[in-house]
Coordinates of C-alpha atoms and ligand atoms in Angstrom, one line a residue:
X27 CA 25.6 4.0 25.7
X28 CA 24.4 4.4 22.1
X29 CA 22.0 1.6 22.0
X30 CA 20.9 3.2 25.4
X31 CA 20.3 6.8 23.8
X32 CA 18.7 5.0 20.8
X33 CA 16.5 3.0 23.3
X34 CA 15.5 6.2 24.7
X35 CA 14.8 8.4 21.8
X36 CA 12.7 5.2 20.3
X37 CA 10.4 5.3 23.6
X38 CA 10.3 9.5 23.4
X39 CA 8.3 9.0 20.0
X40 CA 6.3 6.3 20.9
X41 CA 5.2 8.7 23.4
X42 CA 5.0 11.3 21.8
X43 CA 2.5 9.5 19.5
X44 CA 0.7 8.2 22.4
X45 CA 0.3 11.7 23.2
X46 CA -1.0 12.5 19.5
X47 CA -3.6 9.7 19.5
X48 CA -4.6 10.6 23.0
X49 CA -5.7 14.0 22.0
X50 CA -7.2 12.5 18.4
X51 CA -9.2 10.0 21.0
X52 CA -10.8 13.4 23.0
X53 CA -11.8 15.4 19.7
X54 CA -14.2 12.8 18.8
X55 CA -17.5 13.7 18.8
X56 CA -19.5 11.3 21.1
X57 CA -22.3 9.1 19.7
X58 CA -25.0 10.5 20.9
X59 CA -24.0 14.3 19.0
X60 CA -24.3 12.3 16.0
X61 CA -27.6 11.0 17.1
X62 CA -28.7 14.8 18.0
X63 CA -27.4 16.0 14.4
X64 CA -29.9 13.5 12.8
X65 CA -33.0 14.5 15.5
X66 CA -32.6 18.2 14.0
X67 CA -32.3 16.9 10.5
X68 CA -35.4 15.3 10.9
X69 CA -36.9 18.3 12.7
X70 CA -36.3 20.3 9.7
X71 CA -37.1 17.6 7.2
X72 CA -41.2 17.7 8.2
X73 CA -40.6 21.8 8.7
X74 CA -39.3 22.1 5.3
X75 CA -41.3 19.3 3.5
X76 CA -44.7 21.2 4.6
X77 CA -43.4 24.4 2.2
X78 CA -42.1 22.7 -0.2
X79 CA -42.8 18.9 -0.8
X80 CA -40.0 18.2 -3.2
X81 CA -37.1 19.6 -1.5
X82 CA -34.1 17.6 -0.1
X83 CA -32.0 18.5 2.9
X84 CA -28.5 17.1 3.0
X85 CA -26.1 17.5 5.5
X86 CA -22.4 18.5 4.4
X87 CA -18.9 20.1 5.6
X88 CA -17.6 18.6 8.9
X89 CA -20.8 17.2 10.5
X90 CA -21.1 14.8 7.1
X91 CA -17.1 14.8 6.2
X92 CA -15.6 12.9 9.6
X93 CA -13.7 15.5 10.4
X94 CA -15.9 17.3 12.5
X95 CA -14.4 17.6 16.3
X96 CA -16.6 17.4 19.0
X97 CA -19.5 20.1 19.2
X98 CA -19.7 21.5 15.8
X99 CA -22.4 23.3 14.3
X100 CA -23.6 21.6 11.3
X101 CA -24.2 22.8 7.7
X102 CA -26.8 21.8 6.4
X103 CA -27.8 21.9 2.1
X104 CA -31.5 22.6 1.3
X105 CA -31.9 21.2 -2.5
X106 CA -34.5 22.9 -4.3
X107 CA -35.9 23.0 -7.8
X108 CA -37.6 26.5 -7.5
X109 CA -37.4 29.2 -9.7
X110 CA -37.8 32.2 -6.9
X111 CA -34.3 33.9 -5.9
X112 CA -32.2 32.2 -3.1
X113 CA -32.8 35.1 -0.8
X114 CA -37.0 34.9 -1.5
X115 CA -36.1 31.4 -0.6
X116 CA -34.1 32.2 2.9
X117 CA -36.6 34.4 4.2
X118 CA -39.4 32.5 3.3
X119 CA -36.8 29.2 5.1
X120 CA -36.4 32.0 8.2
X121 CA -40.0 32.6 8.4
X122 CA -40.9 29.2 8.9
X123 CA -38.4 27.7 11.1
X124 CA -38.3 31.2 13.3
X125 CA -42.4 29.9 14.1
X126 CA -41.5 27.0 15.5
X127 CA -39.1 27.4 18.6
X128 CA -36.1 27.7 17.0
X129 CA -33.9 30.1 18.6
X130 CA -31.8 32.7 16.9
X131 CA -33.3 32.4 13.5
X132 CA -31.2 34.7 11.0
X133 CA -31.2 35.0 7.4
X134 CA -28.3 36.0 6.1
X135 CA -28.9 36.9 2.4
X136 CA -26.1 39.1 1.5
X137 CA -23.3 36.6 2.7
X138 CA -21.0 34.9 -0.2
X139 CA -22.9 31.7 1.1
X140 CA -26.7 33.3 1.5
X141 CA -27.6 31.4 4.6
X142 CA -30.0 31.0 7.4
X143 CA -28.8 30.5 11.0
X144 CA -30.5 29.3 13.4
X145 CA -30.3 27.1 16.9
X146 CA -32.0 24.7 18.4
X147 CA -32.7 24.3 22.0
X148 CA -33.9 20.6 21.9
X149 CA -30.7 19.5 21.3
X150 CA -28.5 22.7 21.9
X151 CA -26.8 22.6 18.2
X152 CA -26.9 24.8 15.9
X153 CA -27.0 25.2 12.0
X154 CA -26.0 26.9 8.9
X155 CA -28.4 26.2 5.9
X156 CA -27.8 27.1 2.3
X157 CA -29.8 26.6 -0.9
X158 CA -28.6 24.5 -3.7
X159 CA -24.6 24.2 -3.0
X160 CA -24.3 20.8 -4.3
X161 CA -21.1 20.9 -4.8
X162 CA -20.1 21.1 -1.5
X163 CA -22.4 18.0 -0.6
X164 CA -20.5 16.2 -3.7
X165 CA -17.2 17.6 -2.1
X166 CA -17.9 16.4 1.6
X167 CA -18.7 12.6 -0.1
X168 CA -15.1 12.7 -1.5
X169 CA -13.5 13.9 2.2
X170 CA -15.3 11.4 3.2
X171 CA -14.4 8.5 1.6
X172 CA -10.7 9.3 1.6
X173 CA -11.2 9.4 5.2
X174 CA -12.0 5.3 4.8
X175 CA -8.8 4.5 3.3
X176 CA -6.5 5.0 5.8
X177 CA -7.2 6.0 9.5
X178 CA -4.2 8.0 9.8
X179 CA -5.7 11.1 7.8
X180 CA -8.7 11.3 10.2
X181 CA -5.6 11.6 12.7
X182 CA -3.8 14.3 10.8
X183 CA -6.7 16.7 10.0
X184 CA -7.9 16.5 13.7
X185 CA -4.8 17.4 14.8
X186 CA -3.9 20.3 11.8
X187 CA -7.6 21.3 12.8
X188 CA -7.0 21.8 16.5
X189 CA -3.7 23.3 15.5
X190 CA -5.2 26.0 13.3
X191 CA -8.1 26.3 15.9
X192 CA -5.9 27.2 18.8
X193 CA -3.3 29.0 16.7
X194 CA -5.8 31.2 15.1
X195 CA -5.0 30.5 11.5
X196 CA -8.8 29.0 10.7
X197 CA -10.0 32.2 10.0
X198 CA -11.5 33.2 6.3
X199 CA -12.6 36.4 7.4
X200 CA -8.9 37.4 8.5
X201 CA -7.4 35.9 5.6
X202 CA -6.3 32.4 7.0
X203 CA -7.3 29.1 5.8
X204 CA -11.0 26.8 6.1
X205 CA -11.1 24.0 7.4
X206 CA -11.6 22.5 4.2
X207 CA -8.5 24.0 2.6
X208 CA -6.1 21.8 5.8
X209 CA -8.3 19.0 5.5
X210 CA -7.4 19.1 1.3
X211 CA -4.0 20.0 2.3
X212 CA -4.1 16.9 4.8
X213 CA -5.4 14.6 1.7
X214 CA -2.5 16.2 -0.8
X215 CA 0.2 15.0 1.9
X216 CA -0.6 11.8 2.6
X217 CA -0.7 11.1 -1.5
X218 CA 2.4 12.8 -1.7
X219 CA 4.2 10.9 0.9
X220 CA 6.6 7.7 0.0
X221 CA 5.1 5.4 -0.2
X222 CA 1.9 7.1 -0.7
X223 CA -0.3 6.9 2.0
X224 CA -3.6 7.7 0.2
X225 CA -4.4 7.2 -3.8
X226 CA -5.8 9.6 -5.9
X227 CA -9.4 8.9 -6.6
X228 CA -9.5 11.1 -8.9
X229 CA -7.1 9.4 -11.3
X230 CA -9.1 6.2 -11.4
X231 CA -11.4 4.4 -12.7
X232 CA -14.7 6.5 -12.6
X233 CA -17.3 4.4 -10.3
X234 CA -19.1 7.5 -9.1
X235 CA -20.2 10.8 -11.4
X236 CA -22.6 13.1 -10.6
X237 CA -22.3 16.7 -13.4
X238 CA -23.2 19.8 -11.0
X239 CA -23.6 22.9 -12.4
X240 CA -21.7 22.0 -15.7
X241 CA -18.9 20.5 -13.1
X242 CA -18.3 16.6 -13.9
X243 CA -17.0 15.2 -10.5
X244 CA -16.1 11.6 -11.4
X245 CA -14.0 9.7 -8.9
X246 CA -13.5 6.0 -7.6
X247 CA -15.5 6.0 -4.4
X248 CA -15.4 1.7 -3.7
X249 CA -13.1 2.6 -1.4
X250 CA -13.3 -0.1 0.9
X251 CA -10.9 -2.0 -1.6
X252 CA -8.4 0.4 -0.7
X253 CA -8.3 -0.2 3.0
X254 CA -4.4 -1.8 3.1
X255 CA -3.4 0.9 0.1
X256 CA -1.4 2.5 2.7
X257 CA -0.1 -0.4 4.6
X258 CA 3.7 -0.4 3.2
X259 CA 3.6 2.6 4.7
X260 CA 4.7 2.3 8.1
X261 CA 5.1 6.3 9.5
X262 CA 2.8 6.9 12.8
X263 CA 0.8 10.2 13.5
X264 CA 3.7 12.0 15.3
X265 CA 5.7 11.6 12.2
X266 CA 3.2 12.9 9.8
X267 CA 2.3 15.9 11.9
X268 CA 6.3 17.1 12.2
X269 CA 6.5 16.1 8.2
X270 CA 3.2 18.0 7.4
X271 CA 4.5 21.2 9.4
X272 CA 8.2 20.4 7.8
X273 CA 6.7 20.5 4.3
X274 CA 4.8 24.1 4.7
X275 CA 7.1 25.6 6.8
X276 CA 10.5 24.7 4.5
X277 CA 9.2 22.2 2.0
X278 CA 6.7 24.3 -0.7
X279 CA 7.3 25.9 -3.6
X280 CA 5.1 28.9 -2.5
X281 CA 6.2 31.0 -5.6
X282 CA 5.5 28.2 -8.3
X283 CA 3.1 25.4 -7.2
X284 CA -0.2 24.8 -6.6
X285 CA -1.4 21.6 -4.5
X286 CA -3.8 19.5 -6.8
X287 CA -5.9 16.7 -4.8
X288 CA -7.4 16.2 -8.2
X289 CA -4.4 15.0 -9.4
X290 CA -2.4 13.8 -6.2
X291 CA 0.5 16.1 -7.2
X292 CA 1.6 19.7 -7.4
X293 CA 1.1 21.1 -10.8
X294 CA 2.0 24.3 -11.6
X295 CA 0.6 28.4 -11.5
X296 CA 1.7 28.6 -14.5
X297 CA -0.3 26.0 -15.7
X298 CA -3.2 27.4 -13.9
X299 CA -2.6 31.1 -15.0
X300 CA -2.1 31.9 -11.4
X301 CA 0.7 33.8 -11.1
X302 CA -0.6 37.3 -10.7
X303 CA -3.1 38.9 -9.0
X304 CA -6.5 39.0 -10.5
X305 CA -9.1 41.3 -8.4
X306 CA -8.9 39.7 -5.3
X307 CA -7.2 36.7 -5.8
X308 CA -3.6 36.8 -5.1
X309 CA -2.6 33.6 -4.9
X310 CA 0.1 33.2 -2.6
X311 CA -0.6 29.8 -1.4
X312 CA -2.3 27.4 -3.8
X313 CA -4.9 24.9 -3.0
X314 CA -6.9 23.7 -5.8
X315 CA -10.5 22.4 -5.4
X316 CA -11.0 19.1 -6.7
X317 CA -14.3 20.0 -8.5
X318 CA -14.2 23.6 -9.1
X319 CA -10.7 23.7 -10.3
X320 CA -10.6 27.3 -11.0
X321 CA -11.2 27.9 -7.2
X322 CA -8.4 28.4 -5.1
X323 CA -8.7 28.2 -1.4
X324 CA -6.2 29.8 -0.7
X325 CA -7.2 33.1 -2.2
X326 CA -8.3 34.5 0.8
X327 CA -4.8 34.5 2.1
X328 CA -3.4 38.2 1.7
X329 CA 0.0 39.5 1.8
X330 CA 0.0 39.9 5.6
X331 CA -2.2 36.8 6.8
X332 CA 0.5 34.7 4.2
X333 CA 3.4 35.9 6.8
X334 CA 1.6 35.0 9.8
X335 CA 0.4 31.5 7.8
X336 CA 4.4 31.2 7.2
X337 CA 5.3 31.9 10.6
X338 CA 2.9 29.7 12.5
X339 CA 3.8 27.1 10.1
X340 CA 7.8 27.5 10.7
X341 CA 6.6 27.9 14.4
X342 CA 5.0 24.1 14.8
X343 CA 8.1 22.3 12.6
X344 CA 10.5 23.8 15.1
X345 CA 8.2 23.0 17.9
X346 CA 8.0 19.3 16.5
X347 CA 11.9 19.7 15.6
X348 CA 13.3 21.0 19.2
X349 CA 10.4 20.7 22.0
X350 CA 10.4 18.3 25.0
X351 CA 6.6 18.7 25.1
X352 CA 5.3 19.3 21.6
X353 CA 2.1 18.1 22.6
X354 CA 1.7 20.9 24.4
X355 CA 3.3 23.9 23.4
X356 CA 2.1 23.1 19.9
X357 CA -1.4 24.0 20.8
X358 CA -0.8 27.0 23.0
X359 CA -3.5 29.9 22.6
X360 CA -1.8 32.6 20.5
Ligands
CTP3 N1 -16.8 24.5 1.3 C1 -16.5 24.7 0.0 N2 -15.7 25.6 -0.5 C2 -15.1 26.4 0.4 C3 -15.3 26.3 1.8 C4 -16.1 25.3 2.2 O1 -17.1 23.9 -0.8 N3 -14.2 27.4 0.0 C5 -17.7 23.5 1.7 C6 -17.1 22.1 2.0 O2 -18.0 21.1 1.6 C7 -16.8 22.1 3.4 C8 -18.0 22.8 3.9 O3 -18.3 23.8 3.0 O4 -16.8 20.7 3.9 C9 -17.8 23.5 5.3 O5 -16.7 24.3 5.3 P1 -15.8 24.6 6.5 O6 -16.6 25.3 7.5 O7 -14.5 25.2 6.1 O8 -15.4 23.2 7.0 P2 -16.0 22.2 8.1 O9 -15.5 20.9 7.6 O10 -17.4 22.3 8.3 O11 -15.1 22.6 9.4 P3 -15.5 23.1 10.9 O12 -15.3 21.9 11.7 O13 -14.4 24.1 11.1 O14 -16.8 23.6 10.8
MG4 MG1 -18.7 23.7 9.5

């Protein structure tokens, strides 16, 4: 009878990471949304290039990262060597894209991010553009190539994404986390895990450095020799989702430590000088930026939206821990 009930509780998680991968698999942006994404690009490539001949538009956050889920907007980095202000810039940006069929057109000068919206009905999508945050195209590159080294972090952050999504908790505005923060808390995990899953490409040897605004960002990026880095390593998507949810919900040291992806290990606030609250930073959970390393993501988090953080958290381990259909009930609207 025990070999049966073992027999039986091996094919319950086999399914229940069938299940996992199955709703990986339907996140996926299709092909041809890629193909759109690049259309636009283009589009606003000749738009922009007529203004202003030098500029550069790159494409960054989820759209450029791989961890964008189906139908995402897309962010897009207009690289400019001007000296006029940003907002001059934006309106000037507005004023030419809003002649030429775009829909929506908005520029959005007073935002911490000073951006232009905008939407396109060729291809239905629609965009964010900022000037000159380089750092965030530098810090989608690094996403992205620790997204090469092993598969199962695309996994992870898809489902943690979806999670947050349908839970609520990917809210800046209300004080919960960006997608950026899970996907870095994703990437801390996995190089936490035993064996490590991912390495820290931060700690090596320096192949790629570009210095933005006084920021070195240095890492190894020849990631593709460090596709089997994670192959002793032997733990499937349904056990990293109930250990990712196990470690925030009863793991963390919320009071002390501060999750470093820079150096693939928790390093303390006191280190950082984080332990009070300065202005509006109160630093209640701790997610370093690689780059900027006196930004933490998590200082949006205030002392309510850390309890409901907490609770949702607590909420998906038990769910992983005690529910016949965690597949499900994990991803309930709140
Ligand atoms: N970013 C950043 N610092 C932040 C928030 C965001 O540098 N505090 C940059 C990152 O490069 C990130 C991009 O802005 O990839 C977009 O952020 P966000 O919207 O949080 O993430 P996406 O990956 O675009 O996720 P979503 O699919 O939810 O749009
Ligand atoms: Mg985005």
């Amino acid at each position: 009878r025990m070999l049966k009930r073992q027999m039986e509780c091996r094919n319950d998680i086999h399914r229940l990471n069938a299940a996992f991968l199955a709703i990986y698999q339907s996140l996926i942006p299709p092909e041809e949304e890629r193909a759109k994404q690049y259309q636009l690009l283009a589009l606003l490539e000749k738009l922009v290039c007529k203004e202003w001949p030098e500029a550069r538009l790159y494409l960054y956050g989820s759209c450029a990262n791989s961890f964008g889920v189906s139908k995402s907007d897309i962010d897009v980095c207009l690289a400019i060597n001007e000296d006029i202000n940003k907002s001059e810039i934006l309106l000037k940006l507005a004023d030419i894209l809003q002649s030429d069929n775009l829909q929506n057109v908005q520029a959005l000068t007073r935002a911490r991010v000073p951006i232009v919206k905008l939407m396109d009905p060729g291809t239905g999508i629609s965009c964010d553009i900022c000037i000159n945050n380089v750092l965030a195209v530098v810090n989608t590159k690094l996403l992205r190539d620790y997204a090469k080294i092993d598969g199962r972090l695309r996994q992870l952050a898809f489902i943690v994404k979806h999670w947050a999504k349908s839970r609520g908790v990917n809210e800046t505005y209300q004080g919960t986390l960006s997608s950026y923060a899970y996907v870095l808390m994703c990437i801390h995990f996995l190089q936490q895990r035993r064996p490590a899953i991912l390495p820290c490409l931060q700690g090596m040897e320096t192949t790629y450095s570009v210095t933005v605004d006084d920021i070195e960002c240095a890492y190894f990026d020849q990631v593709e020799k460090l596709r089997n880095f994670g192959s002793a390593n032997k733990e499937t998507v349904a056990q990293l989702v109930w250990a990712f949810f196990n470690y925030w919900a009863y793991g963390h040291d919320y009071a002390n430590s501060v999750i470093s992806v820079r150096t693939g290990s928790i390093i303390s606030k006191r280190e950082k000088d984080w332990t009070r609250r300065i202005g509006n930073d109160r630093h209640l959970i701790c997610i370093e930026d690689p780059f900027e390393t006196s930004h933490d993501l998590g200082r949006v988090v205030d002392k309510f939206s850390i309890r409901v953080l907490r609770e949702e958290f607590e909420r998906a381990a038990d769910i992983m821990q005690y529910d016949p259909n965690p597949c499900v009930t994990l991803f309930e609207p709140y």
